[in-house]
CSV table of C-alpha atoms in Angstrom, one decimal:
chain,number,residue,atom,x,y,z
C,1,HIS,CA,107.7,92.9,46.6
C,2,VAL,CA,110.1,90.6,48.9
C,3,GLN,CA,110.4,86.9,48.0
C,4,LEU,CA,111.7,84.9,50.9
C,5,VAL,CA,113.2,81.3,50.9
C,6,GLU,CA,114.1,79.3,53.8
C,7,SER,CA,116.1,75.9,53.5
C,8,GLY,CA,118.1,74.3,56.5
C,9,GLY,CA,115.1,72.4,58.3
C,10,GLY,CA,114.9,68.2,58.3
C,11,SER,CA,114.7,65.9,61.2
C,12,VAL,CA,117.2,65.3,63.9
C,13,GLN,CA,117.5,63.7,66.9
C,14,PRO,CA,116.8,66.0,70.6
C,15,GLY,CA,119.4,67.8,71.8
C,16,GLY,CA,121.0,68.0,68.5
C,17,SER,CA,121.1,71.1,66.1
C,18,LEU,CA,120.0,72.6,63.1
C,19,ARG,CA,120.8,76.2,61.5
C,20,LEU,CA,117.8,77.7,59.0
C,21,SER,CA,118.6,80.3,56.2
C,22,CYS,CA,116.4,82.8,55.0
C,23,ALA,CA,116.9,84.0,51.5
C,24,ALA,CA,115.8,87.8,51.1
C,25,SER,CA,115.6,89.5,47.3
C,26,GLY,CA,113.5,91.8,46.1
C,27,HIS,CA,112.9,95.2,47.6
C,28,THR,CA,114.8,94.4,50.4
C,29,ASP,CA,115.8,97.0,52.9
C,30,SER,CA,118.4,96.3,55.4
C,31,SER,CA,116.6,98.6,58.4
C,32,MET,CA,113.8,96.0,57.9
C,33,CYS,CA,112.2,94.0,61.0
C,34,MET,CA,112.5,90.3,60.2
C,35,GLY,CA,111.6,87.1,62.1
C,36,TRP,CA,111.3,83.0,62.7
C,37,PHE,CA,107.7,81.8,63.4
C,38,ARG,CA,106.7,77.9,63.6
C,39,GLN,CA,102.9,76.7,63.5
C,40,ALA,CA,102.1,73.4,63.5
C,41,PRO,CA,99.1,71.8,61.8
C,42,GLY,CA,95.8,73.4,63.3
C,43,GLU,CA,97.5,75.4,66.3
C,44,GLU,CA,98.0,79.3,65.4
C,45,ARG,CA,101.5,80.6,64.5
C,46,GLU,CA,103.7,82.0,67.2
C,47,THR,CA,106.8,83.8,67.0
C,48,VAL,CA,110.5,82.6,67.9
C,49,ALA,CA,112.7,85.4,67.4
C,50,LEU,CA,113.1,88.6,65.7
C,51,LEU,CA,115.9,90.9,65.0
C,52,ASP,CA,115.4,94.6,64.5
C,53,ALA,CA,117.5,96.7,62.2
C,54,ASP,CA,119.5,98.0,65.2
C,55,GLY,CA,120.3,94.3,66.3
C,56,SER,CA,118.0,94.0,69.3
C,57,THR,CA,116.6,91.0,69.5
C,58,THR,CA,113.2,88.8,71.1
C,59,TYR,CA,113.1,85.4,71.6
C,60,ALA,CA,109.8,83.6,73.0
C,61,ASP,CA,110.3,82.3,76.2
C,62,PHE,CA,110.1,79.1,74.9
C,63,VAL,CA,113.5,79.3,73.3
C,64,LYS,CA,115.4,81.9,74.7
C,65,GLY,CA,119.1,80.4,75.4
C,66,ARG,CA,118.7,77.4,73.4
C,67,PHE,CA,118.3,79.6,69.9
C,68,THR,CA,119.8,82.6,68.4
C,69,ILE,CA,118.5,84.9,65.2
C,70,SER,CA,121.0,86.4,63.1
C,71,ARG,CA,121.4,88.2,60.1
C,72,ASP,CA,123.0,89.3,57.1
C,73,ASN,CA,123.6,91.9,55.0
C,74,SER,CA,126.9,91.7,53.7
C,75,LYS,CA,126.2,89.5,50.5
C,76,ASN,CA,124.2,91.2,47.6
C,77,THR,CA,121.3,89.1,48.9
C,78,LEU,CA,120.1,89.5,53.2
C,79,TYR,CA,120.1,86.1,55.0
C,80,LEU,CA,118.5,85.6,58.1
C,81,TYR,CA,119.6,82.9,60.0
C,82,LEU,CA,118.1,80.9,63.5
C,83,GLN,CA,120.7,78.7,64.9
C,84,MET,CA,118.4,76.2,66.8
C,85,ASN,CA,120.7,74.0,69.7
C,86,THR,CA,119.5,71.4,72.1
C,87,LEU,CA,116.4,70.7,70.1
C,88,ARG,CA,113.5,69.1,72.2
C,89,PRO,CA,110.6,66.9,70.3
C,90,GLU,CA,108.5,69.8,70.8
C,91,ASP,CA,109.8,72.2,68.4
C,92,THR,CA,108.9,70.1,66.2
C,93,ASP,CA,107.1,72.6,63.8
C,94,MET,CA,106.6,74.5,60.5
C,95,TYR,CA,108.9,77.1,60.9
C,96,SER,CA,109.2,80.1,58.2
C,97,CYS,CA,110.6,83.7,58.1
C,98,ALA,CA,108.7,86.7,57.7
C,99,ALA,CA,109.4,90.5,56.8
C,100,ILE,CA,108.1,94.4,57.7
C,101,GLY,CA,109.0,97.3,56.8
C,102,ALA,CA,111.9,99.4,58.6
C,103,TRP,CA,108.7,101.5,59.9
C,104,TYR,CA,107.6,98.7,62.1
C,105,ASP,CA,108.4,98.5,66.0
C,106,CYS,CA,109.6,95.2,66.3
C,107,ASP,CA,109.6,93.8,69.9
C,108,SER,CA,107.6,91.9,72.2
C,109,ASP,CA,104.3,93.0,71.8
C,110,SER,CA,104.4,92.6,67.7
C,111,ASP,CA,101.7,90.1,66.0
C,112,PRO,CA,102.9,87.5,63.5
C,113,ALA,CA,99.5,88.8,61.6
C,114,ASP,CA,100.8,92.2,61.3
C,115,PHE,CA,104.4,90.8,58.6
C,116,GLY,CA,103.3,91.1,55.2
C,117,HIS,CA,106.0,89.0,53.6
C,118,TRP,CA,106.6,85.0,54.0
C,119,GLY,CA,108.3,82.3,52.8
C,120,GLN,CA,106.5,78.5,52.2
C,121,GLY,CA,108.7,77.6,55.2
C,122,THR,CA,111.0,74.5,55.9
C,123,GLN,CA,110.1,71.5,58.8
C,124,VAL,CA,112.0,70.5,61.6
C,125,THR,CA,111.3,67.8,63.2
C,126,VAL,CA,112.8,66.4,66.4
C,127,SER,CA,112.6,63.2,67.5
């Protein structure tokens, strides 16, 4: 089993920045596809950014050029990050990280429903 714990959310003014972190522990694998997702109450979860084991990234159009996903495998705990710049009020959401096994092809066709491991989320408010 994989445990994911997000941190780094908060309140920020439009144009500001935040850096989200996701600490992965348990049966982690540096080859896992990992990603950031967001969901507002009553709305469907949407993909923000994905990072595959080979370093390839996928971004939603609404964050391209503003957000950067990265991973740090060098520590005992695997970390996934989301650097969020030039934040907008419409970026206000609950952000969650998720992971899926190395067998999964992590790309623009990926569906959030495919991911089996989820963190509890961290709230981002831009106002």
